[in-house]
XYZ file of C-alpha atoms in Angstrom:
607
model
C 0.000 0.000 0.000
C 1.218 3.809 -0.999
C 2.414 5.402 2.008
C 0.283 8.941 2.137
C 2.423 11.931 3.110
C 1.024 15.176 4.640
C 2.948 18.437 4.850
C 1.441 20.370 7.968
C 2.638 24.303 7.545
C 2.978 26.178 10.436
C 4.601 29.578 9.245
C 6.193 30.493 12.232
C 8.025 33.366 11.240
C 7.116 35.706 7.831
C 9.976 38.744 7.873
C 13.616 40.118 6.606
C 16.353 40.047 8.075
C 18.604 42.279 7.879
C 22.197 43.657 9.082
C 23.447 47.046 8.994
C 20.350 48.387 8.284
C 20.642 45.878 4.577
C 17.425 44.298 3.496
C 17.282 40.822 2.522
C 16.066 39.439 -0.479
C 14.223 36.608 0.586
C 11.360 35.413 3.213
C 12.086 32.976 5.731
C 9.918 30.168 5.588
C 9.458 27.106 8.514
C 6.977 24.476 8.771
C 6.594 20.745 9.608
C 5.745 17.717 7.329
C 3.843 14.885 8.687
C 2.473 11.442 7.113
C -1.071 10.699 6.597
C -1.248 9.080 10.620
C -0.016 12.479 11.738
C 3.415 11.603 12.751
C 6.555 13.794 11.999
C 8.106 12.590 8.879
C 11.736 12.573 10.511
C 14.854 12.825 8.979
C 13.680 12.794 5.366
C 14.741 14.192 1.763
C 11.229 16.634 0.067
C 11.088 18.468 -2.500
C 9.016 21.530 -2.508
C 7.678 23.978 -4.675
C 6.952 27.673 -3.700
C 5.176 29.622 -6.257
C 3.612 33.167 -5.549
C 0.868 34.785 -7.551
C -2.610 36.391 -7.176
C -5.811 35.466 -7.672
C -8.475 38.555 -8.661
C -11.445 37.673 -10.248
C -10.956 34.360 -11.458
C -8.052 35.867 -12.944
C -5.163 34.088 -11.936
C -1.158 35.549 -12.260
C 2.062 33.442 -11.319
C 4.531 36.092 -10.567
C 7.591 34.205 -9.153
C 7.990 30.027 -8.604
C 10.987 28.183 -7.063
C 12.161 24.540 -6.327
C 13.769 23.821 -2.407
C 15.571 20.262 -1.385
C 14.688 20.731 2.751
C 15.771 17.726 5.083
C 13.562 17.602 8.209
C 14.967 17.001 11.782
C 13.811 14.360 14.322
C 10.438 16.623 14.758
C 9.953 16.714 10.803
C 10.735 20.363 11.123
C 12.139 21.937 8.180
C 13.096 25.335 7.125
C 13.791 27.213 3.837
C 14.268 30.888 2.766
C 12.114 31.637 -0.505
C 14.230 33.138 -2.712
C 17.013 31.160 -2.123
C 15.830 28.517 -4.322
C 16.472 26.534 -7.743
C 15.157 26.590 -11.585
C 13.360 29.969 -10.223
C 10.563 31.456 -12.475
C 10.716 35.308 -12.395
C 12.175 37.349 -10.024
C 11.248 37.682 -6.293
C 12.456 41.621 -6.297
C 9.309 42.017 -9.009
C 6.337 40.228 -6.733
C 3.921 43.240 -6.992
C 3.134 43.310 -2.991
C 1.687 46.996 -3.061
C -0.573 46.761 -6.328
C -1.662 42.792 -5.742
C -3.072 41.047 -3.224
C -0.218 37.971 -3.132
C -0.792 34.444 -2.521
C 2.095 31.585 -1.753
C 1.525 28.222 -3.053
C 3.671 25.429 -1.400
C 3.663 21.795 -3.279
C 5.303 18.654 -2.058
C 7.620 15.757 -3.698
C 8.953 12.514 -1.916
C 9.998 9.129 -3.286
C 6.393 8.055 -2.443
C 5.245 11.305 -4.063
C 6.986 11.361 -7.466
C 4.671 13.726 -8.688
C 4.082 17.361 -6.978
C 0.970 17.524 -5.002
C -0.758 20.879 -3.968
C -0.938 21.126 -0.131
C -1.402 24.729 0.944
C -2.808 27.814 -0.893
C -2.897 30.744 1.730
C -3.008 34.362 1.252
C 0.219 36.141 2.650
C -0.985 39.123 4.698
C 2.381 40.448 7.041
C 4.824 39.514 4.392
C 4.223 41.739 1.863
C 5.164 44.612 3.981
C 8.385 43.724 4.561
C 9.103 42.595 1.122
C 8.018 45.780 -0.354
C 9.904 47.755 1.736
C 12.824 45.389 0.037
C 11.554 46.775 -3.220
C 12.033 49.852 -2.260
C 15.890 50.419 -2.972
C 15.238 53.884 -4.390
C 12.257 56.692 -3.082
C 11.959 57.010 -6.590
C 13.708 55.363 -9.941
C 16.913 57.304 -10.784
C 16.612 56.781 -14.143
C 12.793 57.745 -14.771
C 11.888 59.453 -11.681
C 9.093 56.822 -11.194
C 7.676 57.746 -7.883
C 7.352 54.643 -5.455
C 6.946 54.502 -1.757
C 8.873 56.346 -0.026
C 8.441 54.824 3.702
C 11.868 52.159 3.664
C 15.163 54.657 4.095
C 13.389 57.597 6.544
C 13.583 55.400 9.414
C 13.996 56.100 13.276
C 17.440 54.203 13.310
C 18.996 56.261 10.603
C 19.289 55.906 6.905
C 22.316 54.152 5.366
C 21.230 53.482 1.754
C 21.248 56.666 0.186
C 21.831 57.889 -3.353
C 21.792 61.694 -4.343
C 19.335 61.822 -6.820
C 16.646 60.203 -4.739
C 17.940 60.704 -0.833
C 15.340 63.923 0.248
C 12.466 64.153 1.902
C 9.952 67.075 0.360
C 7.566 67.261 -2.579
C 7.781 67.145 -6.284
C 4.614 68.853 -7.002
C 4.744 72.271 -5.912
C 3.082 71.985 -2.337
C 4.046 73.144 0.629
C 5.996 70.478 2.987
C 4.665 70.477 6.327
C 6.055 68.843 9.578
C 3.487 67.872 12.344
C 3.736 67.048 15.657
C 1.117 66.502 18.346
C -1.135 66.472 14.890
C -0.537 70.774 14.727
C 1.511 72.010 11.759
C 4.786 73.307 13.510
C 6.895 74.230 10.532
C 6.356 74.814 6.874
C 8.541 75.417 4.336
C 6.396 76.846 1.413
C 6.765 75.863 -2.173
C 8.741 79.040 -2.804
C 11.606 77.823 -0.135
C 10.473 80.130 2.590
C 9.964 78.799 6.309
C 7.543 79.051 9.047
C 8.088 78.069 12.390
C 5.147 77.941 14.537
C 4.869 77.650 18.340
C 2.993 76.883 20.900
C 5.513 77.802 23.639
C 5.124 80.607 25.923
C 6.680 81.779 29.493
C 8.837 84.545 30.943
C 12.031 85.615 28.930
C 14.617 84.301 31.183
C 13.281 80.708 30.579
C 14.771 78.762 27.784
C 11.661 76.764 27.023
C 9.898 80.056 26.226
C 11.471 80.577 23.055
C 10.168 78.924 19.547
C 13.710 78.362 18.186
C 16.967 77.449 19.986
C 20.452 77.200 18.732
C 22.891 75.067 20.400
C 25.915 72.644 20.501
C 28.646 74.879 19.088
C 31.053 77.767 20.010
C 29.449 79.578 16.898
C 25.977 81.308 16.947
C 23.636 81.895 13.915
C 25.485 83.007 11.028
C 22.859 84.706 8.731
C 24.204 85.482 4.998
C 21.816 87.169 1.979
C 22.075 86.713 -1.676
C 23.668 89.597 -3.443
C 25.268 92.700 -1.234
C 24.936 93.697 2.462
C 23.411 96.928 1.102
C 20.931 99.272 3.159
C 18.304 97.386 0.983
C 19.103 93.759 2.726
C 17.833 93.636 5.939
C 19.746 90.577 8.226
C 16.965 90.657 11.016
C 13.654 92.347 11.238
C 11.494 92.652 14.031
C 7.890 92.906 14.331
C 4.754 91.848 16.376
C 1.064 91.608 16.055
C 0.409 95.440 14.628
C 3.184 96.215 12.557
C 5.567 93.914 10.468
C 8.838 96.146 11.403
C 9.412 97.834 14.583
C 12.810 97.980 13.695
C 15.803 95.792 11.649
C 19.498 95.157 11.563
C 20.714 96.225 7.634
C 23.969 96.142 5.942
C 26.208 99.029 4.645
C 28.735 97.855 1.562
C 31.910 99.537 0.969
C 30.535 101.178 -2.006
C 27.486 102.731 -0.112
C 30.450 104.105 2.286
C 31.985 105.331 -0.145
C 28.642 106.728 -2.398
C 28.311 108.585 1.206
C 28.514 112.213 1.121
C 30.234 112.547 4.500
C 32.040 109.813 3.865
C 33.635 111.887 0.690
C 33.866 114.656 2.145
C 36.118 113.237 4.674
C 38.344 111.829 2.076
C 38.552 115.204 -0.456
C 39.461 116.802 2.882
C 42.540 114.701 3.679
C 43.747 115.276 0.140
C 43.067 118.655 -0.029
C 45.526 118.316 3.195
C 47.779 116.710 0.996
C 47.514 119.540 -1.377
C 47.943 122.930 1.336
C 50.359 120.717 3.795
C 50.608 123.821 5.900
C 52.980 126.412 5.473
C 55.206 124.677 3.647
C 53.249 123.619 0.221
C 51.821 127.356 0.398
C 55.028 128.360 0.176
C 55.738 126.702 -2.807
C 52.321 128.252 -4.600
C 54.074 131.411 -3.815
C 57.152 130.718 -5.578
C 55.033 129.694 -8.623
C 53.062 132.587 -8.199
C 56.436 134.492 -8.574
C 57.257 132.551 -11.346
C 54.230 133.102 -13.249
C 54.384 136.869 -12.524
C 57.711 136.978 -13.849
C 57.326 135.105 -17.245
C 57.039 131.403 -15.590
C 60.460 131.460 -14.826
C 61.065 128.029 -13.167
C 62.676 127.113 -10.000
C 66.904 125.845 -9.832
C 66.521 122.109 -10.405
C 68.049 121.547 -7.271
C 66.314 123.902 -5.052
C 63.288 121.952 -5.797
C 65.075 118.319 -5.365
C 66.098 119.462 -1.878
C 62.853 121.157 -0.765
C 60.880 117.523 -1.864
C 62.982 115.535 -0.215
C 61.520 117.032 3.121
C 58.077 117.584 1.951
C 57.940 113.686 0.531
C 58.450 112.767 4.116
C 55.396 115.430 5.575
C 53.000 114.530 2.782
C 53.503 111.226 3.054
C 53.541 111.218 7.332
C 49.978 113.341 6.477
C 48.769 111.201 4.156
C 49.246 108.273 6.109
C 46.472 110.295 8.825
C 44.443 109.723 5.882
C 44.983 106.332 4.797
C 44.682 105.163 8.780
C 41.360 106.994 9.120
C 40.207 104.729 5.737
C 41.350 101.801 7.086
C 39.335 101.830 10.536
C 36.045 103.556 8.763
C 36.189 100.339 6.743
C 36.854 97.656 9.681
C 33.930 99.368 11.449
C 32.012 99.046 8.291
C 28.793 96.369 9.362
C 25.355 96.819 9.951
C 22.934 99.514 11.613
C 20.020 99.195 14.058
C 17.617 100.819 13.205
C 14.559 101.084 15.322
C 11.700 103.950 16.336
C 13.166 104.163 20.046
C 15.035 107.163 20.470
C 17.643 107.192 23.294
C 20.813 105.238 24.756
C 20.038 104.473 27.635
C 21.613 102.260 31.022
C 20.792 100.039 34.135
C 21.233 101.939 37.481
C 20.948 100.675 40.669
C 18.098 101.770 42.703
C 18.941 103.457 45.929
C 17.363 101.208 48.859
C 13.984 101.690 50.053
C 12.718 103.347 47.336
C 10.140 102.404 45.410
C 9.910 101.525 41.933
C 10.244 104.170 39.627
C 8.214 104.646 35.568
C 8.671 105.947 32.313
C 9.167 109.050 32.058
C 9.731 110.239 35.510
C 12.207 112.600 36.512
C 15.350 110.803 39.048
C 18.156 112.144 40.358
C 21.157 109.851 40.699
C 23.760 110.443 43.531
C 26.616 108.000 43.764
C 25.552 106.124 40.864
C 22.153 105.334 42.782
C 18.822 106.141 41.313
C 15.584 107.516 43.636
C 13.274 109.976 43.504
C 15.100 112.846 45.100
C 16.391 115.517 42.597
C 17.268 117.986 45.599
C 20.956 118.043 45.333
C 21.500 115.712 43.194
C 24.667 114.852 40.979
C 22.497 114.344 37.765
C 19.143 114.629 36.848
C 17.888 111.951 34.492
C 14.607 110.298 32.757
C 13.440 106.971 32.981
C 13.471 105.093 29.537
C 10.175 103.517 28.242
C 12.239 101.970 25.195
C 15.763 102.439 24.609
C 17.086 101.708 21.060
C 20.639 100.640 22.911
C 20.677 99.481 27.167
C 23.919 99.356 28.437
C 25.271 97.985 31.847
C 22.370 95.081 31.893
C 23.010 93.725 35.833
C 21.972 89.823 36.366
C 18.581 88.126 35.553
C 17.586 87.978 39.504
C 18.958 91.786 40.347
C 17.122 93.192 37.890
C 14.420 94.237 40.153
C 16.731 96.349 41.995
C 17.732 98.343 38.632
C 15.873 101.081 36.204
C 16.488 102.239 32.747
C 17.773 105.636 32.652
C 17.900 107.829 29.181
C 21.472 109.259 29.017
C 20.942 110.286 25.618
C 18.401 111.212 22.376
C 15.238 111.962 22.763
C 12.911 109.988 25.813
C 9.097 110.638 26.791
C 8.810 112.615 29.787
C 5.653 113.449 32.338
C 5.592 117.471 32.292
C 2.983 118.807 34.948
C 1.100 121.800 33.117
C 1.425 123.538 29.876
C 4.894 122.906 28.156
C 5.767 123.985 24.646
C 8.785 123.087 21.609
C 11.905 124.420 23.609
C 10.829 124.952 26.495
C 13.389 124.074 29.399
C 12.325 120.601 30.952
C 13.461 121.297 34.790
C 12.349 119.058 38.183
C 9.362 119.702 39.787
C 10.921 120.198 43.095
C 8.630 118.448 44.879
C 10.157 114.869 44.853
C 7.480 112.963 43.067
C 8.949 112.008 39.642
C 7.364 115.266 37.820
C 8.912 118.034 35.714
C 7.736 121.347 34.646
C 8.352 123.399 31.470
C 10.262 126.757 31.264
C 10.561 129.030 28.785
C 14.520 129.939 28.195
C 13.287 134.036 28.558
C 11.869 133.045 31.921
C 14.617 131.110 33.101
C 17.314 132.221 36.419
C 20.335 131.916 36.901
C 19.898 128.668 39.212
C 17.525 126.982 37.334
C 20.435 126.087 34.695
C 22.274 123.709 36.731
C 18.937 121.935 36.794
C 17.932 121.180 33.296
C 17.263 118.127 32.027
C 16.530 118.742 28.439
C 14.675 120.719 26.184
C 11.084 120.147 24.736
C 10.808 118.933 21.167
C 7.006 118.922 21.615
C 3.993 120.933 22.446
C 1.448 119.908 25.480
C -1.905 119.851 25.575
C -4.053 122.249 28.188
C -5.803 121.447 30.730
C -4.682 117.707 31.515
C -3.102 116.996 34.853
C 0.357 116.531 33.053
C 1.609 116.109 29.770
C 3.933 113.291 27.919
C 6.371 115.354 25.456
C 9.360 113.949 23.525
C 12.553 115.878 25.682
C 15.988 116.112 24.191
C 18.322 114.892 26.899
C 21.829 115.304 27.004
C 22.452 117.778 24.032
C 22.180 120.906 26.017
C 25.763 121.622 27.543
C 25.966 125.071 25.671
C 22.774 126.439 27.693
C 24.799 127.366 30.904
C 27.281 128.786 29.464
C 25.297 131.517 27.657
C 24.217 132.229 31.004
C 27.584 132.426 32.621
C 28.524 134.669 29.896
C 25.684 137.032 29.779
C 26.388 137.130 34.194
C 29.918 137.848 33.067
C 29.182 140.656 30.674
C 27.197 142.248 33.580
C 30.271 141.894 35.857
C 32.162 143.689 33.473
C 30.078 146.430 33.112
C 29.454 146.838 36.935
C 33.549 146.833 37.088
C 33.055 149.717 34.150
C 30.715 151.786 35.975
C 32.508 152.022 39.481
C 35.511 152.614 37.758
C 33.608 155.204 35.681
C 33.720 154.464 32.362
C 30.855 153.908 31.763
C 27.216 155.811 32.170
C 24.760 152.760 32.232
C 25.351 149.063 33.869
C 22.084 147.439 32.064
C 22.948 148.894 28.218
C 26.667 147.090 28.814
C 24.781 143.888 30.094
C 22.191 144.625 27.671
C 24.382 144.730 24.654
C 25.165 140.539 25.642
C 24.182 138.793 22.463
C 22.874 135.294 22.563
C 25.364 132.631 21.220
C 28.355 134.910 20.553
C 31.923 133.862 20.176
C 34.690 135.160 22.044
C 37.627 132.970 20.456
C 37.726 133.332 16.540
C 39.788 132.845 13.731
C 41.696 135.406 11.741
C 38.767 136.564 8.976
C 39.694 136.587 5.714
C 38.204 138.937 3.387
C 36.525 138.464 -0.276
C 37.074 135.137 -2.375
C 40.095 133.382 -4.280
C 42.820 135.548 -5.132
C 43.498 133.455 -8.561
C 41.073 132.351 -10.660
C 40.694 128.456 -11.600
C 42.088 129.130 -14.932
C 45.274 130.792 -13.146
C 45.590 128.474 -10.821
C 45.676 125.880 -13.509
C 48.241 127.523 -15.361
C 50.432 127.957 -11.491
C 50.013 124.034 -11.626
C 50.731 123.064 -14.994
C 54.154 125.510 -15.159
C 55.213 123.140 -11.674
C 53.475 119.888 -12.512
C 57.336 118.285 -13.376
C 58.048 119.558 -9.341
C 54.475 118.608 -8.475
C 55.282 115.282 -10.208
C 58.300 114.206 -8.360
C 57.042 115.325 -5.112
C 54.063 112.960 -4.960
C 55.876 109.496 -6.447
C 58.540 110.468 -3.754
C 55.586 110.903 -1.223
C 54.192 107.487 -2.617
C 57.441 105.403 -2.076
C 57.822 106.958 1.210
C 54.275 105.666 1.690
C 55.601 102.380 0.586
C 58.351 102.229 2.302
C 55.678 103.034 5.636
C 54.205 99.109 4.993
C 51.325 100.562 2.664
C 50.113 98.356 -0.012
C 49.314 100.835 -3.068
C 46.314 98.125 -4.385
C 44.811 98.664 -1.116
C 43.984 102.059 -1.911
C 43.924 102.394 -5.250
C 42.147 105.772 -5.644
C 44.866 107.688 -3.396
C 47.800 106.135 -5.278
C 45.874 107.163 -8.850
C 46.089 110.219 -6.992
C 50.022 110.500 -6.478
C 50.751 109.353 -9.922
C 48.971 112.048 -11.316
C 47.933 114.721 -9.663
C 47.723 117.794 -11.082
C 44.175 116.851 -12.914
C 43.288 115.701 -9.707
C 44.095 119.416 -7.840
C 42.410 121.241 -11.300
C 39.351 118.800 -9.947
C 39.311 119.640 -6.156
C 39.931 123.424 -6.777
C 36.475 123.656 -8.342
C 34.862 121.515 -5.890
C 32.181 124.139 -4.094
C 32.459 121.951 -0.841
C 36.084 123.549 -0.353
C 35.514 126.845 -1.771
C 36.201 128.380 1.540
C 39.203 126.216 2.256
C 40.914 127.396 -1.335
C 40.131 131.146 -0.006
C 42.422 130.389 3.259
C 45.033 128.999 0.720
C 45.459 131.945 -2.181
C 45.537 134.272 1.354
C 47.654 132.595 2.973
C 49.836 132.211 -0.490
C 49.756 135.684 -0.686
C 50.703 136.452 2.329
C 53.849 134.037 2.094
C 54.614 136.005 -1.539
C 54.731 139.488 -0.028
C 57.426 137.876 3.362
């Protein structure tokens, strides 16, 4: 009698292994084969056949097929890998486990079973998971871009099988990406490349946690670069809030914009104008052309002139070298500006003890570095900040409490008890309690100077308890002294009348007149002595003198440890200078300091 066989299944394990993160290309497979009585078939040779395929309305599909030689154990237990077998039909890398629903049928040969008989036909239902994700060697195809699931590499162990074109995570078809957590969007980046970071957090400043964004790890910061220039037009940082999208910014400034700077040429045009007068000495010379040119351009003795630029080389170049210092640090301290609607620099001060806390805008008088209320003899009378652009000497997060901001300088809001108008004198009330009062300067004595605080730059309104004006604070030093000179002016005439020369006391005090100088300058009367066609002709007749003087005053510069590529326009300038003097002597900016020159060459001319 044939001895019946029956394979018994039991899949006891349906997954990849895998090693470094590698996926395996196959699908361990253990079961037990028993004969027809239901004992284990022990120690014996089978044959099987694994093929997988689907089965979708009564259409039926063989994707992949495979022959395995297993030997059994004492327990008939017996285990195989499919995809590790013979004569295989297909390719187990091309089983279509997300598109098809995949079935595994496993057929049996022995010696008593020459022929293979059909013993299981099961639908595979945790496989196919794990074998797609072996399918899934690239997000998408390389070569076509064929988008497939993207699940297997972005894993929570770290990816190790990555390839350029296909390692990202992001979209292809012009959506936004969006990262969740807690199932609320917390950062975007839109289509266009721009980000969004969006918190929940909230909490004092001085806690960590309270902050949306934090950087850390590294001895470095945030380093923030823009495409194209730092110009005014790039702002690094802007700040805003709820009602306004800037309250302020941090922008750039370029060398060029420096340099496009008005001041910033006037400065320069200054230096070599320097360059040009050099004192006594170069006017000198334009005296001796002068003489020249008066006397039919005769020219200086060759060596006259070689000795006289030997010396001058050395004090152009030692004043030039003012000029190429004073480039060098503008340009280090070239960066970026703050710019924000608070007005004033202001710092921390400690609060004297026992006194309470003080408010914007009220008046304090600090003695010993220590703020309070009391503005009776004071050392300095001050304003408390509301909003300081800058705050300087910031004390520790827990003595805070025991400081206040104080305006030092710009322009700070300030309580003003009754009417106050633009430039008005902003003085203390007098009475201790934080309030100032206005002034006018024609109603002002002579001990109420040592008491301002700053000057109005707005107008009250009438009949409020007190007024908050805009007060310049810490511009006014010249206000005493017109006051100290109008009491000296009286002095003098007092002194005048007792010693009886003079008839009236208040028309010599009288006469005082606001803002008048006592120290001046020589003045020089009328315009340029030369014309600019003259002077041309003064320069042309000693541009071989002019000539030598400045390369000598450029090697010496040289010689000094200055590279002549690193300031490229001055050096243009001592190569060839005469069209550059023709240029600055009809510059309007120095008309008055080519008046002080033709003087003072005339003066030299008639010595």
């Amino acid at each position: 009698m044939k001895k019946s066989i029956l394979l018994i299944l039991t899949l006891l394990c349906f997954g990849l292994s895998s090693k470094a993160q590698a996926i395996a290309e196959g699908i361990p497979y253990q079961g037990v084969v028993r004969d027809a009585s239901g004992l284990p078939l022990a120690n014996a040779l089978v044959t099987l056949r694994v093929t997988l395929g689907s089965v979708e309305k009564s259409n039926s599909a063989t994707f992949y097929s495979e022959i395995h030689e297993a030997q059994t154990n004492e327990q008939g237990f017996f285990q195989l890998v499919i995809g590790e077998g013979k004569d295989a039909k297909g390719a187990l890398s091309e089983v279509p486990w997300s598109t098809s629903q995949i079935w595994a049928e496993v057929a049996l040969q022995t010696s008593a079973l020459p022929s293979y008989r059909v013993l299981s036909h099961s639908r595979l239902l945790s496989v196919p998971y794990a074998m797609h994700s072996g399918t899934a060697s690239n997000l998408t195809k390389a070569e076509n871009q064929e988008e497939k699931n993207q699940s297997i590499y972005w894993t929570t162990g770290g990816n190790s099988l990555t390839e350029p074109a296909t390692h990202f995570l992001g979209t292809q078809d012009n959506q936004d990406l969006v990262f969740k957590t807690n199932n609320t969007p917390r950062v975007k980046i839109t289509k266009e490349g721009q980000m969004e970071v969006f918190s929940g957090v909230d909490g004092a400043d001085d806690n960590i946690n309270s902050y949306p964004m934090t950087v850390e790890g590294s001895q470095q910061g945030i380093y923030i670069k823009v495409n194209g220039s730092r110009d005014g037009d790039h702002n690094f940082v802007n700040f805003g809030d709820d009602k306004a999208f800037t309250w302020g910014e941090i922008e750039g400034q370029t060398i060029a914009e420096l340099e496009a700077d008005w001041e910033y040429q006037l400065q320069v045009a200054l230096y070599t104008l320097q360059g040009v007068a050099l004192g006594a000495s170069i006017v000198a010379w334009a005296a001796a052309a002068v003489g020249a040119f008066a006397s039919g351009l005769n020219a200086l003795t060759g060596a006259a002139i070689i000795v006289d630029l030997a010396g001058l080389a050395v004090d152009l170049a030692n004043l030039l070298q003012e000029s190429i210092t004073w480039g060098i640090k503008i340009r280090e301290e070239i960066g970026v500006t703050y710019s924000s609607g608070a007005a004033d620099y202001a710092e921390w001060l400690q609060r004297a003890a026992e006194i309470r806390d003080v408010y914007a805008g009220e008046i304090v008088g600090v003695t010993g570095g220590l703020v309070s209320l009391n503005t009776q003899n004071a050392d300095h009378l001050f304003v408390v900040s509301s909003n300081p652009l800058a705050l300087g000497n910031k004390p520790a997060a827990e003595d805070q409490r025991q400081y206040e901001k104080i305006a030092f300088m710009g322009q700070v809001r300030t309580r003003v008890l009754g009417p106050v108008s633009v430039g008005d004198y902003i003085l203390p009330s007098g009475n201790n309690d934080g309030f100032a009062i206005a002034v006018h300067p024609d109603d002002m004595k002579p001990g109420d100077y040592a008491h301002i605080i700053g000057v109005s730059w707005g107008n009250g309104l009438p009949n409020v308890p007190y007024n908050l004006v805009n007060v310049a604070v810490g511009i006014n030093a010249n206000d005493l002294s017109r006051e100290v000179v109008a009491l000296e002016k009286k002095v003098e005439a007092i002194m005048a009348y007792l010693k009886g020369q003079s008839a009236s006391v208040t028309g010599e005090a009288g006469s005082v007149t606001a803002g008048q100088f006592v120290t001046t300058a020589p003045k020089v009367e009328g315009g340029k002595l030369f014309t600019d066609e003259e002077f041309d002709q003064i320069l042309d007749v000693n541009s071989d003198m002019l000539n030598e003087l400045f390369a000598q005053t450029k090697a010496r510069l040289i010689e000094m440890g200055n590279n002549p590529e690193d300031h490229p326009r001055l050096m243009a300038f001592l190569d060839n200078p005469v069209p550059v003097l023709k240029e600055i002597r009809r510059d309007p900016r120095f008309f008055n300091q080519w008046v002080q020159i033709d003087h003072n060459t005339q003066a030299n001319q008639k010595k």
